[in-house]
Amino acid sequence: MLRLTGLPLQIIASVVAIGVFAATMWLWPRFGGRSWKAWLGRIGAFLATQISVLVAMGLIANGYFGFYSSWTDLLGTNGGPGTVVDHQPNAAVAITGEQKFYAQQGSNPERVGLIHKVDVKGATTGLSTDGFVYLPPQYFQPEYAKQKFPMALVLAGYPGTPEKLISLMQYPASTLEAIEQKKLPPTVLVMMRPTLVGNRDTECVDVPNGPQVETFFTSDLPKALAGEYRIGTDAGSRAVIGNSTGGYCALKFALRKPDAYRAAVSLSGYYTAPTDETTGDLFGGSPQLKQENDLLWRLQNKPAAPVSLLLATAYDENNYTATQDMVKAFKAPTKLSTITLDTGGHNFHTWTREIPPALEWLGKHLTMPQAA
């Protein structure tokens, strides 16, 4: 069955709506009489056009905003009441809910995996955020019961939400497909927003006398998750991938904290933190700190980090020239790869084209599940 949030269903519904509208225009002169048949024809054509257009628009809006994640969710048949989850005081990770993942193989966690909704509290920074953890099917299979899994942190852009990483960008579905095709080892996805302090765009910076966002993602988060899930604790088993702001954060984490993440993927990311009304003063007026967060400057002036980077862009995208500058600047032992589309904007459609090859690339840079 076609996924409720999938692009194929939206295309089919749009084509049907266009076809019904065209048919109405062609048949309308035949309904010009005053007979009851003509009246019924006009009413039927009008309703068919309105319904088909509304269905197409509804599917497109639902795919973008993620109101309903599946057919069972839409029909109200997706299970019974919620499950009460008991929490320990001051727990670093609180599992606040479970979300079944539906695929062609069904919804059994041993076949398609499972999604947890979590709240994570940083032990050293005091920062906290919510997000989603996708556990691959192997996590629930007996033969992997004593295995630790690699982890990929997935960051949305600003002001994106982790929900869109599931409903719109289809990260769990793409990950499951990559695992089944042996392009990616069984990997735990941790899907979050890069914004931890209200609506402030901190650009994943440790702000002087402010929120220590980089430390949260590079220290607090990996430790907290390793305490709750069977996730590898070495940097080689951890990667980070993001789009736009999330892509900038991904590269920065790897370049600045290679002991936290050894691989990073940037989809349409930029390479230096902007300063505007959404960010405020990120660097406390320090030119040195601002320079330290300029990724091109780091490649040109800092000792090369032993990390692997993937930069995705398009020939007509705004970051294309800056990406070429990054390619020219890197040096060993840093490894750098690129994805360059013929055309593509700063949007979800472009990023969903880049995610499958990005996951395959990650499969070559993440360690396989290890003995616990």
Short mmCIF file of C-alpha atoms in Angstrom, two decimals:
data_model
loop_
_atom_site.label_atom_id
_atom_site.label_comp_id
_atom_site.label_asym_id
_atom_site.label_seq_id
_atom_site.Cartn_x
_atom_site.Cartn_y
_atom_site.Cartn_z
CA MET A 1 0.00 0.00 0.00
CA LEU A 2 1.20 3.51 -0.77
CA ARG A 3 2.40 5.43 2.30
CA LEU A 4 0.07 8.22 3.40
CA THR A 5 2.99 10.66 3.59
CA GLY A 6 4.78 9.36 0.50
CA LEU A 7 5.47 11.42 -2.62
CA PRO A 8 4.01 8.78 -5.04
CA LEU A 9 0.55 9.09 -3.47
CA GLN A 10 0.71 12.89 -3.67
CA ILE A 11 1.64 12.72 -7.35
CA ILE A 12 -1.18 10.27 -8.13
CA ALA A 13 -3.73 12.41 -6.28
CA SER A 14 -2.55 15.54 -8.11
CA VAL A 15 -2.75 13.83 -11.50
CA VAL A 16 -6.27 12.59 -10.70
CA ALA A 17 -7.34 16.09 -9.63
CA ILE A 18 -6.01 17.59 -12.85
CA GLY A 19 -7.74 14.86 -14.87
CA VAL A 20 -11.08 15.40 -13.13
CA PHE A 21 -10.82 19.17 -13.68
CA ALA A 22 -10.02 18.66 -17.37
CA ALA A 23 -12.90 16.21 -17.75
CA THR A 24 -15.26 18.69 -16.09
CA MET A 25 -14.24 21.44 -18.51
CA TRP A 26 -14.75 19.09 -21.47
CA LEU A 27 -18.12 17.77 -20.31
CA TRP A 28 -19.57 21.02 -18.94
CA PRO A 29 -21.25 22.12 -22.21
CA ARG A 30 -23.17 18.84 -22.20
CA PHE A 31 -24.67 19.77 -18.83
CA GLY A 32 -26.10 23.04 -20.12
CA GLY A 33 -29.74 21.99 -20.25
CA ARG A 34 -32.52 22.41 -17.68
CA SER A 35 -33.35 18.74 -17.29
CA TRP A 36 -32.76 16.91 -14.00
CA LYS A 37 -29.99 14.91 -15.69
CA ALA A 38 -28.17 18.12 -16.60
CA TRP A 39 -28.55 19.40 -13.03
CA LEU A 40 -27.19 16.16 -11.60
CA GLY A 41 -24.33 16.25 -14.10
CA ARG A 42 -23.32 19.77 -13.07
CA ILE A 43 -23.55 18.96 -9.36
CA GLY A 44 -21.62 15.71 -9.80
CA ALA A 45 -18.88 17.36 -11.86
CA PHE A 46 -18.58 20.21 -9.37
CA LEU A 47 -18.35 17.88 -6.37
CA ALA A 48 -15.88 15.55 -8.11
CA THR A 49 -13.62 18.48 -8.95
CA GLN A 50 -13.80 19.96 -5.46
CA ILE A 51 -13.22 16.64 -3.70
CA SER A 52 -10.31 15.59 -5.90
CA VAL A 53 -8.58 18.97 -5.48
CA LEU A 54 -9.14 18.97 -1.70
CA VAL A 55 -7.81 15.41 -1.38
CA ALA A 56 -4.68 16.29 -3.36
CA MET A 57 -4.11 19.46 -1.33
CA GLY A 58 -4.76 17.60 1.91
CA LEU A 59 -2.24 14.88 1.08
CA ILE A 60 0.41 17.43 0.14
CA ALA A 61 -0.22 19.46 3.31
CA ASN A 62 -0.17 16.31 5.46
CA GLY A 63 3.08 15.18 3.86
CA TYR A 64 4.68 18.53 4.63
CA PHE A 65 3.34 19.13 8.15
CA GLY A 66 3.02 15.51 9.29
CA PHE A 67 -0.50 15.69 10.78
CA TYR A 68 -1.05 11.93 10.25
CA SER A 69 1.87 9.54 9.91
CA SER A 70 0.02 6.51 8.48
CA TRP A 71 -3.34 5.24 7.22
CA THR A 72 -4.08 3.69 10.61
CA ASP A 73 -3.29 7.01 12.27
CA LEU A 74 -5.70 8.78 9.90
CA LEU A 75 -8.47 6.21 10.41
CA GLY A 76 -7.97 6.05 14.16
CA THR A 77 -7.21 2.32 14.18
CA ASN A 78 -3.55 2.47 15.23
CA GLY A 79 -3.76 0.74 18.57
CA GLY A 80 -5.19 1.18 22.03
CA PRO A 81 -4.53 3.68 24.77
CA GLY A 82 -1.10 5.08 25.52
CA THR A 83 1.43 3.27 27.66
CA VAL A 84 2.46 4.57 31.06
CA VAL A 85 6.25 4.87 31.28
CA ASP A 86 7.91 5.07 34.70
CA HIS A 87 10.98 7.31 34.98
CA GLN A 88 13.86 7.45 37.38
CA PRO A 89 14.58 10.81 39.05
CA ASN A 90 17.18 12.88 37.20
CA ALA A 91 17.42 10.27 34.41
CA ALA A 92 19.54 11.48 31.51
CA VAL A 93 17.20 9.89 28.96
CA ALA A 94 13.46 9.57 29.52
CA ILE A 95 11.50 7.48 27.02
CA THR A 96 8.19 9.31 26.82
CA GLY A 97 6.46 7.20 24.20
CA GLU A 98 6.68 4.62 21.45
CA GLN A 99 5.72 5.09 17.83
CA LYS A 100 5.33 2.07 15.62
CA PHE A 101 7.10 2.32 12.31
CA TYR A 102 4.99 1.09 9.39
CA ALA A 103 6.60 -0.27 6.24
CA GLN A 104 5.72 -2.76 3.51
CA GLN A 105 7.02 -5.50 5.82
CA GLY A 106 4.44 -4.57 8.47
CA SER A 107 5.05 -3.00 11.87
CA ASN A 108 6.75 -5.77 13.86
CA PRO A 109 9.84 -4.19 15.49
CA GLU A 110 11.90 -7.28 14.64
CA ARG A 111 11.17 -6.64 10.95
CA VAL A 112 11.04 -2.85 10.62
CA GLY A 113 12.29 -1.39 13.91
CA LEU A 114 10.64 0.96 16.39
CA ILE A 115 10.68 4.68 17.16
CA HIS A 116 11.00 6.02 20.71
CA LYS A 117 10.12 9.57 21.67
CA VAL A 118 12.68 10.74 24.21
CA ASP A 119 13.64 13.62 26.44
CA VAL A 120 17.38 14.02 27.02
CA LYS A 121 18.93 16.05 29.82
CA GLY A 122 22.58 17.04 29.69
CA ALA A 123 24.54 16.11 32.79
CA THR A 124 27.16 18.85 32.45
CA THR A 125 25.35 21.57 30.49
CA GLY A 126 21.95 21.31 32.13
CA LEU A 127 20.38 21.67 28.69
CA SER A 128 17.57 19.38 27.61
CA THR A 129 15.65 18.59 24.46
CA ASP A 130 13.20 16.12 23.03
CA GLY A 131 13.65 14.00 19.95
CA PHE A 132 13.12 10.58 18.41
CA VAL A 133 15.26 7.45 18.44
CA TYR A 134 14.81 4.94 15.62
CA LEU A 135 15.93 1.46 16.65
CA PRO A 136 16.57 -0.80 13.63
CA PRO A 137 14.97 -4.27 13.47
CA GLN A 138 18.25 -5.96 14.40
CA TYR A 139 18.09 -4.22 17.78
CA PHE A 140 15.19 -6.54 18.66
CA GLN A 141 16.50 -9.74 17.06
CA PRO A 142 17.94 -12.41 19.40
CA GLU A 143 21.19 -12.80 17.46
CA TYR A 144 21.98 -9.12 18.13
CA ALA A 145 20.93 -9.15 21.79
CA LYS A 146 24.49 -8.63 23.01
CA GLN A 147 25.59 -6.22 20.30
CA LYS A 148 26.23 -2.49 20.46
CA PHE A 149 25.12 -0.50 17.43
CA PRO A 150 26.57 2.49 15.61
CA MET A 151 24.65 5.73 16.03
CA ALA A 152 23.85 8.53 13.61
CA LEU A 153 22.68 11.83 15.06
CA VAL A 154 20.30 13.50 12.59
CA LEU A 155 19.81 17.25 12.98
CA ALA A 156 17.05 19.32 11.38
CA GLY A 157 17.63 22.82 10.09
CA TYR A 158 16.52 26.00 11.83
CA PRO A 159 13.68 26.34 12.72
CA GLY A 160 12.94 22.72 11.81
CA THR A 161 11.46 20.01 14.00
CA PRO A 162 12.45 16.36 14.53
CA GLU A 163 8.96 15.29 13.44
CA LYS A 164 9.72 16.40 9.88
CA LEU A 165 12.81 14.19 9.83
CA ILE A 166 10.39 11.26 10.10
CA SER A 167 7.28 12.35 8.19
CA LEU A 168 8.77 14.50 5.45
CA MET A 169 12.39 13.48 5.02
CA GLN A 170 11.66 9.79 5.70
CA TYR A 171 14.91 9.06 7.54
CA PRO A 172 13.69 5.83 9.21
CA ALA A 173 12.33 4.49 5.91
CA SER A 174 15.53 5.34 4.02
CA THR A 175 17.65 3.85 6.81
CA LEU A 176 15.67 0.61 6.85
CA GLU A 177 16.03 0.33 3.07
CA ALA A 178 19.78 0.96 3.25
CA ILE A 179 20.17 -1.68 5.97
CA GLU A 180 18.19 -4.24 3.98
CA GLN A 181 20.32 -3.54 0.90
CA LYS A 182 23.51 -4.04 2.97
CA LYS A 183 24.57 -0.47 2.25
CA LEU A 184 24.45 0.55 5.90
CA PRO A 185 25.13 -1.51 9.03
CA PRO A 186 22.21 -1.71 11.47
CA THR A 187 22.31 1.80 12.89
CA VAL A 188 20.42 3.68 15.60
CA LEU A 189 19.11 7.08 14.46
CA VAL A 190 18.78 9.93 16.95
CA MET A 191 16.64 12.67 15.38
CA MET A 192 16.65 16.13 16.96
CA ARG A 193 16.52 19.86 16.31
CA PRO A 194 19.71 21.91 16.76
CA THR A 195 17.85 24.53 18.80
CA LEU A 196 17.88 23.88 22.55
CA VAL A 197 17.04 27.28 24.05
CA GLY A 198 13.57 28.42 23.06
CA ASN A 199 13.55 29.78 19.53
CA ARG A 200 17.11 31.10 19.64
CA ASP A 201 19.30 29.94 16.78
CA THR A 202 22.52 29.15 18.65
CA GLU A 203 24.24 27.58 15.61
CA CYS A 204 25.42 24.76 17.93
CA VAL A 205 27.90 27.14 19.58
CA ASP A 206 29.13 27.06 23.17
CA VAL A 207 27.99 30.62 23.81
CA PRO A 208 30.17 32.52 26.31
CA ASN A 209 28.19 32.87 29.56
CA GLY A 210 25.31 31.20 27.74
CA PRO A 211 24.02 27.82 26.57
CA GLN A 212 26.77 25.28 25.87
CA VAL A 213 25.08 23.70 22.87
CA GLU A 214 28.15 22.15 21.25
CA THR A 215 29.10 20.46 24.53
CA PHE A 216 25.57 19.08 24.86
CA PHE A 217 25.68 17.40 21.45
CA THR A 218 29.31 16.24 21.59
CA SER A 219 29.53 15.13 25.23
CA ASP A 220 26.25 15.02 27.13
CA LEU A 221 24.16 13.43 24.40
CA PRO A 222 26.46 10.50 23.46
CA LYS A 223 26.98 9.61 27.13
CA ALA A 224 23.28 9.82 27.94
CA LEU A 225 22.24 7.66 24.99
CA ALA A 226 24.95 5.06 25.66
CA GLY A 227 23.52 4.73 29.17
CA GLU A 228 20.03 3.96 27.84
CA TYR A 229 20.64 2.10 24.57
CA ARG A 230 23.11 -0.45 23.23
CA ILE A 231 25.13 2.14 21.34
CA GLY A 232 28.86 2.08 20.68
CA THR A 233 30.95 4.37 22.84
CA ASP A 234 33.89 5.01 20.50
CA ALA A 235 33.90 7.91 18.06
CA GLY A 236 34.22 5.56 15.09
CA SER A 237 30.76 4.20 15.80
CA ARG A 238 29.15 7.65 15.82
CA ALA A 239 28.27 10.00 12.96
CA VAL A 240 26.16 13.11 12.54
CA ILE A 241 24.12 14.22 9.53
CA GLY A 242 22.07 17.36 9.05
CA ASN A 243 20.53 19.75 6.56
CA SER A 244 21.10 23.51 6.42
CA THR A 245 21.89 24.61 9.99
CA GLY A 246 22.02 20.96 10.99
CA GLY A 247 24.62 20.39 8.27
CA TYR A 248 26.80 23.20 9.58
CA CYS A 249 26.54 21.74 13.08
CA ALA A 250 27.40 18.25 11.81
CA LEU A 251 30.64 19.35 10.17
CA LYS A 252 31.59 21.52 13.12
CA PHE A 253 31.13 18.70 15.63
CA ALA A 254 33.43 16.43 13.64
CA LEU A 255 36.10 19.07 12.97
CA ARG A 256 36.12 20.54 16.47
CA LYS A 257 35.40 17.38 18.48
CA PRO A 258 36.70 14.37 16.49
CA ASP A 259 36.67 12.30 19.68
CA ALA A 260 32.86 12.60 19.60
CA TYR A 261 32.05 11.98 15.91
CA ARG A 262 34.38 10.62 13.25
CA ALA A 263 32.02 11.10 10.30
CA ALA A 264 29.74 13.98 9.33
CA VAL A 265 27.34 14.71 6.47
CA SER A 266 26.15 18.18 5.49
CA LEU A 267 23.14 18.53 3.17
CA SER A 268 23.03 22.10 1.83
CA GLY A 269 24.93 23.25 4.87
CA TYR A 270 26.91 26.44 5.18
CA TYR A 271 30.38 26.78 6.66
CA THR A 272 30.33 29.76 8.99
CA ALA A 273 27.78 30.79 11.59
CA PRO A 274 25.60 33.77 10.68
CA THR A 275 24.91 36.52 13.20
CA ASP A 276 21.47 38.11 13.08
CA GLU A 277 18.39 38.78 15.19
CA THR A 278 17.69 35.05 15.60
CA THR A 279 21.17 34.24 16.91
CA GLY A 280 22.06 37.19 19.08
CA ASP A 281 25.69 37.53 20.12
CA LEU A 282 27.07 33.99 19.78
CA PHE A 283 30.72 34.75 20.44
CA GLY A 284 30.73 37.29 23.24
CA GLY A 285 32.40 39.81 20.97
CA SER A 286 35.41 37.51 20.49
CA PRO A 287 36.81 37.48 16.92
CA GLN A 288 38.91 34.45 17.84
CA LEU A 289 35.90 32.39 18.91
CA LYS A 290 34.04 33.41 15.76
CA GLN A 291 37.04 32.31 13.70
CA GLU A 292 37.18 28.99 15.57
CA ASN A 293 33.63 28.30 14.35
CA ASP A 294 34.45 29.16 10.72
CA LEU A 295 34.86 25.75 9.08
CA LEU A 296 36.81 26.93 6.02
CA TRP A 297 39.23 28.79 8.29
CA ARG A 298 39.68 25.62 10.34
CA LEU A 299 40.55 23.57 7.27
CA GLN A 300 43.04 26.19 6.16
CA ASN A 301 44.68 26.95 9.50
CA LYS A 302 44.13 24.17 12.04
CA PRO A 303 45.82 20.74 12.15
CA ALA A 304 43.76 18.33 10.07
CA ALA A 305 41.33 16.22 12.07
CA PRO A 306 41.13 12.44 11.46
CA VAL A 307 37.51 12.57 10.31
CA SER A 308 35.47 11.83 7.18
CA LEU A 309 33.22 14.53 5.75
CA LEU A 310 30.52 14.46 3.06
CA LEU A 311 29.29 17.75 1.60
CA ALA A 312 26.13 17.79 -0.54
CA THR A 313 25.31 20.67 -2.87
CA ALA A 314 24.03 21.44 -6.37
CA TYR A 315 25.52 23.41 -9.24
CA ASP A 316 22.87 26.10 -8.84
CA GLU A 317 22.76 26.13 -5.04
CA ASN A 318 24.00 29.07 -2.99
CA ASN A 319 26.65 27.05 -1.17
CA TYR A 320 28.24 25.57 -4.32
CA THR A 321 31.19 27.99 -4.51
CA ALA A 322 31.85 27.75 -0.77
CA THR A 323 31.75 23.96 -1.05
CA GLN A 324 34.43 24.07 -3.72
CA ASP A 325 36.55 26.22 -1.40
CA MET A 326 36.17 23.54 1.29
CA VAL A 327 37.28 20.86 -1.18
CA LYS A 328 40.39 22.87 -2.07
CA ALA A 329 41.27 23.53 1.58
CA PHE A 330 41.12 20.11 3.25
CA LYS A 331 44.22 18.03 3.85
CA ALA A 332 45.03 14.58 5.20
CA PRO A 333 44.19 12.85 7.43
CA THR A 334 40.80 14.50 6.88
CA LYS A 335 38.82 12.70 4.17
CA LEU A 336 36.29 14.68 2.15
CA SER A 337 33.66 13.56 -0.36
CA THR A 338 30.91 15.46 -2.17
CA ILE A 339 27.50 14.94 -3.73
CA THR A 340 26.74 17.52 -6.44
CA LEU A 341 23.29 17.50 -8.01
CA ASP A 342 22.70 19.02 -11.44
CA THR A 343 20.04 21.23 -9.92
CA GLY A 344 18.52 21.54 -6.50
CA GLY A 345 17.37 24.22 -4.10
CA HIS A 346 17.47 24.66 -0.35
CA ASN A 347 14.43 22.46 0.24
CA PHE A 348 13.16 19.09 1.43
CA HIS A 349 12.87 17.66 -2.08
CA THR A 350 16.57 18.22 -2.69
CA TRP A 351 17.57 16.72 0.65
CA THR A 352 15.48 13.58 0.16
CA ARG A 353 17.41 12.99 -3.09
CA GLU A 354 20.68 13.25 -1.18
CA ILE A 355 19.78 11.11 1.84
CA PRO A 356 20.06 7.62 0.21
CA PRO A 357 23.61 8.15 -1.17
CA ALA A 358 24.56 9.87 2.09
CA LEU A 359 23.46 6.84 4.10
CA GLU A 360 25.40 4.56 1.77
CA TRP A 361 28.46 6.74 2.33
CA LEU A 362 27.92 6.53 6.09
CA GLY A 363 27.85 2.75 5.76
CA LYS A 364 31.50 2.88 4.73
CA HIS A 365 32.52 5.06 7.67
CA LEU A 366 30.66 3.55 10.63
CA THR A 367 31.90 0.53 12.55
CA MET A 368 29.72 -2.56 12.48
CA PRO A 369 27.74 -3.65 15.58
CA GLN A 370 30.13 -4.65 18.35
CA ALA A 371 29.92 -7.08 21.24
CA ALA A 372 28.37 -5.40 24.27
#
